[in-house]
Coordinates of C-alpha atoms and ligand atoms in Angstrom, one line a residue:
M1 CA -71.3 -2.5 -50.0
E2 CA -68.8 -5.1 -51.0
S3 CA -65.8 -3.0 -51.8
F4 CA -64.5 0.4 -52.2
D5 CA -64.9 0.2 -55.9
G6 CA -67.9 2.4 -57.1
L7 CA -67.6 5.1 -54.5
G8 CA -65.7 7.3 -57.0
L9 CA -62.2 6.8 -55.6
S10 CA -59.4 6.4 -58.0
G11 CA -58.3 2.8 -58.6
Q12 CA -54.8 3.7 -57.3
L13 CA -56.3 4.9 -54.0
V14 CA -58.5 1.8 -53.7
E15 CA -55.5 -0.4 -54.3
A16 CA -53.3 1.5 -51.8
I17 CA -55.9 1.1 -48.9
R18 CA -56.5 -2.5 -49.9
Q19 CA -52.8 -3.1 -49.2
L20 CA -53.6 -1.8 -45.7
G21 CA -56.3 -4.2 -45.2
F22 CA -59.2 -2.0 -46.0
E23 CA -61.3 -4.3 -48.0
K24 CA -64.7 -2.8 -47.7
P25 CA -65.9 0.6 -46.5
T26 CA -67.5 1.2 -43.1
P27 CA -71.0 2.6 -43.2
I28 CA -69.9 6.1 -42.8
Q29 CA -67.3 5.8 -45.4
E30 CA -69.8 4.3 -47.9
K31 CA -72.1 7.2 -47.4
A32 CA -69.6 10.1 -47.0
I33 CA -67.1 9.4 -49.7
P34 CA -69.4 9.7 -52.8
V35 CA -70.8 13.0 -51.3
L36 CA -67.5 14.6 -50.5
L37 CA -66.0 13.6 -53.8
K38 CA -68.4 16.0 -55.4
G39 CA -66.1 18.7 -54.3
K40 CA -68.4 21.5 -53.7
V41 CA -70.3 20.5 -50.5
D42 CA -70.5 21.0 -46.8
L43 CA -71.0 18.0 -44.7
V44 CA -72.0 17.1 -41.1
G45 CA -71.1 13.5 -40.3
L46 CA -72.2 12.0 -37.1
A47 CA -70.8 8.7 -36.1
Q48 CA -69.5 6.9 -33.1
T49 CA -65.8 6.7 -32.6
G50 CA -64.1 3.8 -34.2
T51 CA -66.3 3.9 -37.2
G52 CA -63.6 4.9 -39.7
K53 CA -64.2 8.6 -39.9
T54 CA -60.5 9.4 -40.8
A55 CA -60.7 7.5 -44.1
A56 CA -64.3 8.9 -44.6
F57 CA -62.9 12.4 -45.1
G58 CA -59.3 11.5 -45.7
L59 CA -59.6 9.5 -48.9
P60 CA -61.8 12.0 -50.7
L61 CA -59.6 14.9 -49.5
L62 CA -56.5 13.0 -50.9
Q63 CA -58.2 12.7 -54.2
L64 CA -59.3 16.4 -54.3
V65 CA -56.1 18.1 -53.4
D66 CA -53.8 19.1 -56.3
E67 CA -50.5 17.4 -55.8
S68 CA -48.7 19.8 -58.1
N69 CA -49.9 22.9 -56.3
R70 CA -47.8 23.8 -53.3
A71 CA -50.3 26.0 -51.7
T72 CA -52.1 25.0 -48.5
Q73 CA -55.4 23.6 -49.8
A74 CA -56.8 21.7 -46.8
L75 CA -56.9 22.2 -43.1
I76 CA -57.8 19.5 -40.7
I77 CA -58.4 20.6 -37.2
A78 CA -58.5 18.1 -34.3
P79 CA -58.7 18.5 -30.5
T80 CA -55.5 16.9 -29.4
R81 CA -51.9 16.4 -30.4
E82 CA -52.4 12.5 -30.4
L83 CA -55.4 12.8 -32.7
S84 CA -53.6 15.2 -35.0
V85 CA -50.6 12.9 -35.3
Q86 CA -52.9 10.0 -35.9
I87 CA -54.7 11.6 -38.7
T88 CA -51.5 12.6 -40.3
T89 CA -50.1 9.1 -40.0
D90 CA -53.3 7.7 -41.6
L91 CA -53.2 10.2 -44.5
E92 CA -49.6 9.3 -45.1
R93 CA -50.3 5.6 -45.1
F94 CA -53.2 6.1 -47.6
S95 CA -51.3 8.4 -50.0
S96 CA -47.6 7.6 -49.8
P97 CA -47.6 4.7 -52.3
I98 CA -49.3 6.8 -55.0
M99 CA -48.5 10.5 -54.4
K100 CA -46.1 12.9 -53.0
L101 CA -47.9 15.2 -50.7
N102 CA -46.6 17.4 -48.0
I103 CA -48.7 16.9 -44.9
V104 CA -47.7 18.9 -41.9
T105 CA -49.0 18.4 -38.3
V106 CA -48.8 21.4 -35.9
Y107 CA -49.7 21.2 -32.2
G108 CA -48.7 22.9 -29.0
G109 CA -46.0 21.8 -26.7
A110 CA -43.5 21.1 -29.4
S111 CA -41.0 23.4 -31.0
I112 CA -42.9 26.0 -33.0
S113 CA -39.8 26.9 -35.1
D114 CA -39.5 23.4 -36.4
Q115 CA -43.3 23.4 -37.4
I116 CA -42.8 26.8 -39.1
K117 CA -39.9 25.4 -41.1
K118 CA -42.0 22.5 -42.3
I119 CA -44.9 24.8 -43.2
R120 CA -42.6 27.1 -45.1
R121 CA -41.5 24.2 -47.2
G122 CA -45.0 24.1 -48.6
A123 CA -47.7 22.2 -46.9
Q124 CA -50.6 21.1 -49.0
I125 CA -52.5 19.8 -46.0
I126 CA -52.1 21.1 -42.5
V127 CA -53.4 19.0 -39.6
A128 CA -53.6 21.2 -36.4
T129 CA -54.8 21.6 -33.0
P130 CA -56.8 24.8 -32.7
G131 CA -54.5 26.6 -30.2
R132 CA -51.3 26.2 -32.2
L133 CA -53.0 27.0 -35.4
M134 CA -54.1 30.4 -33.9
D135 CA -50.5 31.0 -32.8
L136 CA -49.2 30.3 -36.3
L137 CA -51.9 32.4 -37.8
S138 CA -51.0 35.4 -35.7
R139 CA -47.4 35.0 -36.6
K140 CA -48.6 35.1 -40.2
V141 CA -46.8 31.8 -41.0
V142 CA -49.9 30.0 -42.2
D143 CA -51.5 31.3 -45.4
L144 CA -55.1 30.3 -45.5
S145 CA -56.0 32.2 -48.6
A146 CA -56.0 29.1 -50.9
I147 CA -57.9 26.9 -48.5
Q148 CA -60.6 24.9 -50.1
Y149 CA -61.4 22.3 -47.4
V150 CA -61.7 22.7 -43.7
V151 CA -62.2 19.5 -41.7
L152 CA -63.3 19.7 -38.2
D153 CA -62.7 16.3 -36.6
E154 CA -64.2 15.4 -33.2
A155 CA -66.0 18.8 -33.3
D156 CA -68.0 18.1 -30.1
E157 CA -64.8 17.4 -28.2
M158 CA -63.1 20.6 -29.4
L159 CA -66.0 22.6 -28.1
N160 CA -66.0 20.7 -24.9
M161 CA -62.4 21.6 -24.5
G162 CA -63.1 25.3 -24.9
F163 CA -61.9 25.9 -28.4
K164 CA -65.1 27.5 -29.6
E165 CA -63.6 31.0 -30.1
D166 CA -60.5 29.7 -31.8
I167 CA -62.7 27.6 -34.2
D168 CA -64.9 30.6 -34.9
E169 CA -61.9 32.7 -35.6
I170 CA -60.3 30.1 -37.9
L171 CA -63.5 29.6 -39.8
S172 CA -64.0 33.2 -40.3
T173 CA -60.5 33.9 -41.5
T174 CA -60.5 31.2 -44.1
P175 CA -62.0 32.1 -47.6
K176 CA -65.7 32.2 -48.0
E177 CA -65.7 29.8 -50.9
K178 CA -64.6 26.7 -49.0
N179 CA -66.1 23.5 -48.0
V180 CA -66.4 22.7 -44.4
W181 CA -66.6 19.0 -43.4
L182 CA -67.5 18.5 -39.8
F183 CA -67.3 15.2 -37.9
S184 CA -68.6 14.6 -34.6
A185 CA -69.8 11.7 -32.3
T186 CA -72.6 13.8 -30.9
M187 CA -74.6 17.0 -31.9
P188 CA -74.8 19.3 -29.0
R189 CA -76.2 22.8 -29.6
E190 CA -72.8 24.5 -30.1
V191 CA -71.9 22.0 -32.9
R192 CA -75.3 22.8 -34.5
E193 CA -74.4 26.5 -34.3
I194 CA -71.1 26.0 -36.2
S195 CA -73.0 24.3 -38.9
K196 CA -75.5 27.1 -39.1
N197 CA -72.9 29.9 -39.0
Y198 CA -70.3 28.5 -41.3
M199 CA -71.9 26.0 -43.6
H200 CA -74.3 26.2 -46.5
N201 CA -77.0 23.7 -46.7
P202 CA -74.8 21.0 -45.3
E203 CA -75.6 17.4 -46.1
E204 CA -76.1 15.5 -42.9
I205 CA -75.0 11.9 -42.6
T206 CA -76.0 10.2 -39.3
M207 CA -74.9 6.6 -38.6
G208 CA -77.2 4.7 -36.5
E209 CA -78.8 6.3 -33.6
R210 CA -76.8 9.1 -32.1
N211 CA -74.9 7.9 -29.1
Q212 CA -75.8 4.3 -29.8
G213 CA -73.1 2.0 -28.5
N214 CA -71.0 -0.1 -30.7
E215 CA -72.5 -3.5 -31.0
N216 CA -69.2 -5.2 -30.4
I217 CA -68.6 -3.8 -27.0
D218 CA -69.6 -5.9 -24.1
H219 CA -70.6 -3.5 -21.3
Q220 CA -70.0 -4.8 -17.8
F221 CA -69.8 -3.4 -14.3
I222 CA -68.8 -4.5 -10.8
V223 CA -69.9 -3.0 -7.6
V224 CA -67.4 -2.5 -4.7
D225 CA -66.7 -0.2 -2.0
E226 CA -65.1 3.1 -3.1
R227 CA -62.0 2.2 -1.1
D228 CA -61.8 -1.3 -2.7
K229 CA -61.7 0.0 -6.2
Y230 CA -58.0 -0.3 -6.6
M231 CA -57.9 -3.8 -5.2
A232 CA -60.8 -4.8 -7.4
L233 CA -58.8 -3.4 -10.4
K234 CA -55.8 -5.4 -9.5
R235 CA -57.8 -8.6 -9.1
F236 CA -59.3 -8.0 -12.5
V237 CA -56.0 -7.5 -14.1
D238 CA -54.5 -10.6 -12.4
Y239 CA -57.5 -12.5 -13.5
T240 CA -57.0 -11.4 -17.1
P241 CA -53.3 -12.0 -17.8
D242 CA -53.5 -10.9 -21.5
I243 CA -55.3 -7.7 -20.8
Y244 CA -54.3 -4.8 -23.0
G245 CA -56.3 -1.8 -22.2
V246 CA -56.9 1.8 -21.1
I247 CA -58.0 2.6 -17.5
F248 CA -60.0 5.9 -17.3
C249 CA -59.9 8.1 -14.2
R250 CA -61.7 11.4 -13.9
T251 CA -58.8 13.6 -12.8
K252 CA -55.1 13.9 -13.5
I253 CA -54.3 13.3 -9.8
D254 CA -56.2 10.1 -9.8
T255 CA -54.7 9.0 -13.1
Q256 CA -51.2 9.6 -11.8
K257 CA -51.9 7.8 -8.5
I258 CA -53.4 4.8 -9.9
A259 CA -50.6 4.5 -12.4
E260 CA -48.0 4.8 -9.7
H261 CA -49.7 2.2 -7.6
L262 CA -49.8 -0.2 -10.5
I263 CA -46.2 0.4 -11.4
K264 CA -45.2 -0.1 -7.8
D265 CA -47.2 -3.3 -7.6
G266 CA -45.3 -4.7 -10.6
Y267 CA -47.7 -4.0 -13.5
S268 CA -46.9 -2.8 -16.9
A269 CA -48.7 0.5 -16.7
D270 CA -48.1 4.3 -17.3
P271 CA -50.2 7.4 -17.0
L272 CA -51.3 9.7 -19.8
H273 CA -52.6 13.2 -18.8
G274 CA -52.2 16.8 -19.5
D275 CA -49.6 17.4 -16.8
L276 CA -47.1 15.4 -18.6
T277 CA -44.7 17.0 -21.1
Q278 CA -45.2 16.2 -24.7
Q279 CA -42.1 14.1 -24.7
Q280 CA -43.5 11.9 -21.8
R281 CA -46.8 11.6 -23.6
D282 CA -45.1 10.6 -26.8
R283 CA -43.1 8.0 -25.1
V284 CA -46.1 6.6 -23.3
M285 CA -48.2 6.4 -26.4
R286 CA -45.4 4.8 -28.3
S287 CA -44.8 2.0 -25.9
F288 CA -48.6 1.5 -25.5
K289 CA -49.0 1.2 -29.2
N290 CA -46.2 -1.2 -29.6
K291 CA -47.6 -3.2 -26.8
S292 CA -44.5 -3.0 -24.6
L293 CA -47.1 -1.2 -22.2
Q294 CA -50.1 -3.2 -21.2
L295 CA -52.2 -0.7 -19.3
L296 CA -52.6 2.9 -20.1
V297 CA -54.1 5.0 -17.2
A298 CA -55.6 8.1 -18.8
T299 CA -57.9 11.0 -18.3
D300 CA -60.8 11.5 -20.7
V301 CA -59.2 14.5 -22.5
A302 CA -55.8 12.8 -23.0
A303 CA -57.2 9.6 -24.4
R304 CA -59.9 11.1 -26.5
G305 CA -59.9 9.5 -30.0
I306 CA -56.8 7.4 -29.5
D307 CA -56.8 4.8 -32.0
V308 CA -55.0 1.8 -30.8
S309 CA -56.2 -1.6 -32.3
N310 CA -57.0 -4.7 -30.4
L311 CA -57.6 -3.3 -27.0
T312 CA -59.3 -6.0 -24.9
H313 CA -60.5 -3.7 -22.2
V314 CA -61.6 -0.2 -21.4
I315 CA -61.9 0.1 -17.6
H316 CA -63.6 2.9 -15.8
M317 CA -62.5 3.7 -12.3
N318 CA -65.7 5.6 -12.0
M319 CA -68.7 6.5 -14.2
P320 CA -67.9 9.7 -16.0
D321 CA -69.8 12.8 -15.1
E322 CA -70.6 13.5 -18.7
M323 CA -72.9 10.9 -20.4
E324 CA -71.0 11.2 -23.6
Y325 CA -67.6 10.5 -22.1
Y326 CA -68.8 7.0 -21.5
T327 CA -69.3 6.4 -25.2
H328 CA -66.0 8.0 -26.0
R329 CA -64.1 5.9 -23.4
S330 CA -65.7 2.6 -24.3
G331 CA -65.2 3.4 -28.0
R332 CA -61.5 3.0 -27.5
T333 CA -62.1 -0.8 -27.6
A334 CA -64.0 -2.9 -30.1
R335 CA -62.6 -0.9 -33.1
A336 CA -62.7 -2.0 -36.7
G337 CA -65.2 -4.8 -36.1
K338 CA -63.2 -6.4 -33.2
K339 CA -64.8 -7.3 -29.9
G340 CA -63.9 -5.6 -26.5
I341 CA -65.0 -5.3 -23.0
S342 CA -65.9 -2.0 -21.3
L343 CA -65.8 -2.6 -17.5
A344 CA -66.9 0.0 -14.9
I345 CA -65.7 -0.4 -11.3
I346 CA -68.3 1.4 -9.4
S347 CA -69.6 2.1 -5.9
K348 CA -73.2 1.6 -5.1
R349 CA -73.7 5.2 -5.5
E350 CA -72.9 5.1 -9.1
M351 CA -75.4 2.4 -10.0
G352 CA -77.9 5.0 -11.1
R353 CA -75.4 6.2 -13.6
I354 CA -75.3 2.7 -15.2
Q355 CA -79.1 2.8 -15.8
Q356 CA -78.7 6.3 -17.3
V357 CA -76.1 5.1 -19.7
E358 CA -78.0 2.0 -20.5
R359 CA -81.0 4.1 -21.5
S360 CA -78.8 6.4 -23.5
I361 CA -76.8 3.9 -25.5
K362 CA -79.7 1.4 -25.6
R363 CA -77.5 -1.3 -24.5
K364 CA -77.6 -3.4 -21.3
F365 CA -74.8 -3.8 -18.9
T366 CA -73.9 -7.1 -17.3
R367 CA -73.1 -7.1 -13.6
M368 CA -70.0 -9.2 -13.0
N369 CA -68.4 -10.4 -9.9
V370 CA -64.9 -9.4 -8.7
P371 CA -62.9 -12.6 -9.2
T372 CA -62.2 -14.3 -5.9
G373 CA -58.7 -15.1 -4.8
D374 CA -59.2 -18.8 -5.9
E375 CA -60.5 -17.7 -9.3
V376 CA -57.5 -15.5 -9.8
C377 CA -55.1 -18.4 -8.9
Q378 CA -57.0 -20.8 -11.1
N379 CA -56.7 -18.5 -14.1
K380 CA -53.1 -17.7 -13.5
L381 CA -52.4 -21.4 -13.4
L382 CA -54.3 -22.1 -16.5
A383 CA -52.5 -19.3 -18.3
L384 CA -49.3 -21.0 -17.3
V385 CA -50.4 -24.3 -18.6
H386 CA -51.4 -22.8 -21.9
K387 CA -48.1 -21.3 -22.2
V388 CA -46.4 -24.7 -21.6
K389 CA -48.6 -26.3 -24.2
Q390 CA -47.8 -23.7 -26.8
V391 CA -44.2 -23.2 -26.3
E392 CA -42.0 -24.0 -29.2
V393 CA -39.4 -26.5 -28.4
N394 CA -36.2 -26.0 -30.2
E395 CA -35.4 -29.7 -30.5
D396 CA -31.9 -29.4 -31.9
E397 CA -30.5 -27.0 -29.5
I398 CA -32.1 -28.1 -26.3
D399 CA -31.1 -31.8 -26.8
S400 CA -27.6 -31.5 -25.5
F401 CA -28.7 -29.9 -22.3
L402 CA -31.4 -32.4 -21.5
P403 CA -29.6 -35.5 -20.2
E404 CA -28.5 -33.5 -17.1
V405 CA -32.0 -32.3 -16.5
Y406 CA -33.4 -35.7 -16.9
H407 CA -30.9 -37.0 -14.4
E408 CA -31.8 -34.4 -11.8
L409 CA -35.5 -35.2 -12.2
K410 CA -35.3 -39.0 -12.5
D411 CA -36.8 -39.8 -9.1
L412 CA -39.9 -37.7 -9.6
T413 CA -43.1 -39.0 -11.0
K414 CA -44.8 -37.1 -13.8
E415 CA -47.5 -35.8 -11.2
D416 CA -44.8 -34.6 -8.9
I417 CA -43.0 -32.7 -11.7
I418 CA -46.3 -31.1 -12.8
K419 CA -47.1 -30.1 -9.3
R420 CA -43.7 -28.6 -8.7
F421 CA -43.5 -26.7 -11.9
A422 CA -47.0 -25.3 -11.4
S423 CA -46.1 -24.3 -7.9
I424 CA -43.3 -22.0 -9.0
E425 CA -45.7 -19.5 -10.3
F426 CA -48.6 -20.5 -8.1
N427 CA -47.1 -20.1 -4.8
R428 CA -46.5 -16.5 -5.3
F429 CA -50.2 -15.9 -6.1
L430 CA -51.5 -18.2 -3.5
E431 CA -49.5 -16.4 -0.9
Y432 CA -50.9 -13.2 -2.1
Y433 CA -54.5 -14.2 -2.4
R434 CA -54.8 -16.7 0.3
D435 CA -57.0 -14.7 2.6
A436 CA -58.4 -12.5 -0.1
R437 CA -61.8 -11.3 0.9
D438 CA -64.9 -10.8 -1.1
L439 CA -64.8 -7.3 -2.6
N440 CA -68.2 -7.5 -4.1
K441 CA -70.7 -5.1 -2.6
S442 CA -73.9 -6.8 -1.6
D443 CA -77.3 -5.3 -2.6
R444 CA -78.1 -4.7 1.1
S445 CA -78.7 -1.0 1.3
D446 CA -76.4 0.8 3.6
R447 CA -75.5 4.4 3.6
S448 CA -72.1 4.1 5.3
S449 CA -70.4 6.1 2.6
N450 CA -72.0 8.7 0.5
F451 CA -69.1 10.9 0.0
E452 CA -67.2 9.2 -2.6
G453 CA -66.1 12.0 -4.8
E454 CA -62.7 12.4 -6.3
G455 CA -59.8 12.0 -4.0
D456 CA -61.9 10.3 -1.3
R457 CA -60.2 7.0 -2.0
Y458 CA -57.0 8.4 -0.7
S459 CA -57.9 10.7 2.1
T460 CA -61.4 11.9 2.9
S461 CA -60.2 14.6 5.2
E462 CA -58.6 16.5 2.4
N463 CA -62.0 17.2 0.9
A464 CA -64.4 16.9 3.7
D465 CA -65.0 18.4 7.1
R466 CA -66.2 16.2 9.8
V467 CA -69.1 17.7 11.7
F468 CA -70.5 16.7 15.1
I469 CA -74.3 17.1 15.5
N470 CA -76.2 16.7 18.8
V471 CA -78.8 14.3 17.5
G472 CA -78.6 10.6 17.0
K473 CA -80.3 7.2 17.3
M474 CA -81.9 8.2 20.5
D475 CA -83.8 10.9 18.6
G476 CA -85.2 8.1 16.5
L477 CA -82.9 9.0 13.6
E478 CA -81.4 6.4 11.2
K479 CA -78.8 7.2 8.7
G480 CA -81.2 8.0 5.9
S481 CA -83.3 10.4 8.0
L482 CA -80.2 12.0 9.4
L483 CA -79.0 12.6 5.9
D484 CA -82.4 14.1 5.0
L485 CA -82.2 16.3 7.9
V486 CA -78.7 17.6 7.1
C487 CA -79.6 18.1 3.4
D488 CA -82.9 20.0 4.2
F489 CA -81.6 22.4 6.8
G490 CA -78.1 22.6 5.5
E491 CA -79.4 23.2 2.0
V492 CA -76.9 20.8 0.5
K493 CA -77.2 17.9 -2.0
K494 CA -77.0 14.4 -0.9
D495 CA -73.7 13.8 -2.7
A496 CA -72.0 16.5 -0.7
V497 CA -72.6 14.4 2.5
G498 CA -70.1 11.7 3.3
K499 CA -69.7 9.1 5.8
I500 CA -72.3 9.2 8.6
D501 CA -71.6 7.8 12.0
L502 CA -74.8 7.6 13.9
K503 CA -74.4 7.4 17.6
G504 CA -76.8 7.4 20.5
A505 CA -77.3 11.0 21.5
Y506 CA -75.2 12.5 18.7
S507 CA -73.6 11.7 15.4
F508 CA -70.9 12.7 13.0
F509 CA -71.0 13.2 9.4
E510 CA -68.6 14.4 6.6
I511 CA -69.5 17.2 4.5
D512 CA -67.7 18.5 1.4
K513 CA -65.6 21.4 2.5
K514 CA -67.1 23.6 -0.1
F515 CA -70.5 23.5 1.7
T516 CA -69.5 23.5 5.5
E517 CA -70.1 27.2 5.9
Q518 CA -73.5 27.1 4.2
L519 CA -74.4 24.0 6.3
L520 CA -73.5 25.7 9.6
K521 CA -75.6 28.7 8.7
G522 CA -78.5 26.7 7.6
F523 CA -78.7 25.0 10.9
E524 CA -78.7 28.2 13.0
G525 CA -81.8 28.4 15.3
I526 CA -83.1 24.9 14.3
E527 CA -84.8 22.8 16.9
L528 CA -85.7 19.1 16.7
R529 CA -88.4 18.0 19.2
G530 CA -87.8 21.0 21.4
R531 CA -84.1 20.6 21.5
K532 CA -81.8 23.0 19.8
V533 CA -79.8 21.2 17.1
R534 CA -76.1 22.1 17.5
L535 CA -73.4 21.6 15.0
E536 CA -69.7 21.6 15.6
M537 CA -66.7 21.1 13.5
T538 CA -64.3 18.5 14.6
Q539 CA -60.5 18.3 14.0
P540 CA -60.0 15.7 11.2
H541 CA -57.0 14.1 12.8
K542 CA -58.3 14.1 16.4
D543 CA -61.3 12.0 15.6
K544 CA -60.7 9.5 18.4
Y545 CA -59.8 12.0 21.0
S546 CA -62.7 14.3 20.4
E547 CA -65.1 11.3 20.2
K548 CA -64.0 10.1 23.5
K549 CA -64.5 13.5 25.0
K550 CA -67.9 13.8 23.5
E551 CA -68.8 10.4 24.8
R552 CA -67.7 11.4 28.4
F553 CA -69.5 14.7 28.1
Y554 CA -72.8 13.1 26.9
G555 CA -72.3 10.0 29.1
S556 CA -73.4 7.7 26.3
K557 CA -72.4 4.2 27.1
S558 CA -74.7 2.7 24.6
K559 CA -73.2 -0.4 22.8
S560 CA -74.0 1.1 19.4
S561 CA -71.8 4.1 20.0
A562 CA -68.8 2.0 21.0
D563 CA -69.3 -0.3 18.1
G564 CA -69.6 2.6 15.7
G565 CA -66.4 4.0 17.0
N566 CA -64.6 0.9 16.6
S567 CA -65.7 0.1 13.1
R568 CA -65.1 3.5 11.9
G569 CA -61.5 3.4 13.2
G570 CA -61.2 0.0 11.4
S571 CA -62.5 1.3 8.1
R572 CA -60.2 4.4 8.3
S573 CA -57.0 2.4 8.5
E574 CA -58.3 0.1 5.9
S575 CA -59.2 2.7 3.4
R576 CA -55.7 4.2 3.9
G577 CA -54.0 0.8 3.1
G578 CA -56.8 -0.1 0.9
S579 CA -55.5 1.4 -2.2
R580 CA -52.2 -0.4 -1.8
G581 CA -53.5 -3.1 0.4
E582 CA -53.3 -6.5 -1.3
S583 CA -49.6 -6.4 -2.2
R584 CA -48.8 -5.9 1.5
G585 CA -51.2 -8.5 2.5
G586 CA -53.8 -5.9 3.5
D587 CA -56.6 -8.4 3.0
R588 CA -54.9 -10.7 5.5
G589 CA -56.2 -11.3 9.0
R590 CA -59.8 -10.5 8.3
S591 CA -62.3 -13.0 9.4
K592 CA -64.1 -13.3 6.1
R593 CA -62.7 -15.8 3.7
Y594 CA -63.8 -17.4 0.4
Ligands
ADP1 P1 -63.0 7.2 -35.9 O1 -62.2 8.4 -36.4 O2 -64.3 7.1 -36.4 O3 -62.9 7.1 -34.4 P2 -60.8 5.8 -37.2 O4 -60.9 6.5 -38.5 O5 -59.8 6.2 -36.3 O6 -62.3 5.9 -36.5 O7 -60.9 4.2 -37.5 C1 -60.8 3.2 -36.6 C2 -60.0 2.1 -37.0 O8 -60.7 1.3 -38.0 C3 -58.6 2.4 -37.5 O9 -57.7 1.6 -37.0 C4 -58.7 2.3 -39.0 O10 -57.5 2.0 -39.5 C5 -59.7 1.2 -39.1 N1 -60.5 1.3 -40.3 C6 -61.2 2.3 -40.8 N2 -61.8 2.1 -41.9 C7 -61.6 0.7 -42.2 C8 -62.0 -0.2 -43.3 N3 -62.8 0.3 -44.2 N4 -61.6 -1.4 -43.2 C9 -60.8 -1.8 -42.2 N5 -60.3 -1.1 -41.2 C10 -60.8 0.2 -41.2
MG2 MG1 -61.3 9.9 -35.5

């Protein structure tokens, strides 16, 4: 399709969106607009994020509502406040040059009385989050009796967020003779049920293969130790000075912590998650949108559907648990035909997830290397040089200041001047990255850390118990076989088991606290080669002491056990400092260099 002409939209509307830079329709717009303009139709539209769904339903809706009728004719329901506001903003941009519509947004966390006032003034279109709408309905503020159109945007996400009952309630209180337009990125069973229960022979428009990734997204990943993730992130950001992106974390706590670390380390970053007040979230989104904020650190829910143009990167601090979240996350970049990078910072354990996602989105990931210290410095320097080349010289005004400057520099050669000027910026980074070690995780298999769940980066002991077991290398065990043993008898999954320290006659391993009791039970009465297998909890903060004691008790002097003890102690302190490490020179003093 060459243009918006011919889809049935009014000339005025086509002209209004052309002014906004919408020259030709996206595929979902091309298909959905003519269907929806028929007026009496239910529709299920499945399309990836960033494909222009708002205009796909918004433009027909604007054409169909009666401007002269003050009654509420259309209801748009979206999962989050951010999305609702965004939809309203879009609809206002489309319609304001040609018509006077009253579009009201309602959402939780903001003054309900203000929203009530606005609705009472006559809202032809209400854009709402499900919870607040229910609230307003129960206060009998919203009159749905004249509703002709109900749009469910991001339906799958609303169901994910537990709004099923609210949506059922809303759909069953609206008049029977209405049109329901449902948009979703995916079609899980619950969405299918809504279409069955509340829609009549809906037309179904599916764009591309479901779940198929956006072609313009370059999917990349790097593999590092769990404890090095933050450092890898920093390297990457330093290496990419013009980065403008969203960093996804799985939990609110992680989101907050990563953001705080970044801020402390001097980056332009802020968190976005559900524990912030609406005012805080608004402020963060505003500064992110106007680019005074470079990095937004967000949870999946908080960032769902955020439409910010020109993001260069989406960064995943871990692979999301839900396959679909990956699509939603990466869909924040490469919007409206632009290109973008989706970079996953993963531990070895997560590599299987990469393959799963590859199969699901039918796109290949490229494995990248964490930039080395030298590469970061080189890039920083180049960025500086580019800036110098591009700077606009204000000839007239600088002239009078220059003689003195020339005089000061007259004894320096051109080369000297370049060197010195470059060093101003460079020294800082060089200092910082001089002894930066290689963060890339090699392909050599090692099971030194399985337990890499949430929170592990900061303190393993919060989530895990450390357990002593009276079997070890001398029983012919390796880390893998010990892990199998623990999982078999303890009846726990592998990912519940953390770091394993294999010693001579005994070993230690970490277990997710949730499973400790079950594990200890499972081992009751178990024998290995005629020896009773004994488990014992250790005190997390008395590791060294208890280990020494054990060593004396068992008389194990084997080299391996001493080594094991040292390296474990080493990695402990490193993982503590690790998340903050580089700024304090945490990389320094290690033997490995680039
Ligand atoms: P979705 O809801 O499918 O995730 P949006 O409706 O938010 O996607 O649109 C994504 C971006 O693409 C928005 O910034 C929007 O302004 C832009 N856009 C949508 N349709 C067009 C079009 N036909 N031409 C140019 N840009 C468009
Ligand atoms: Mg949308």
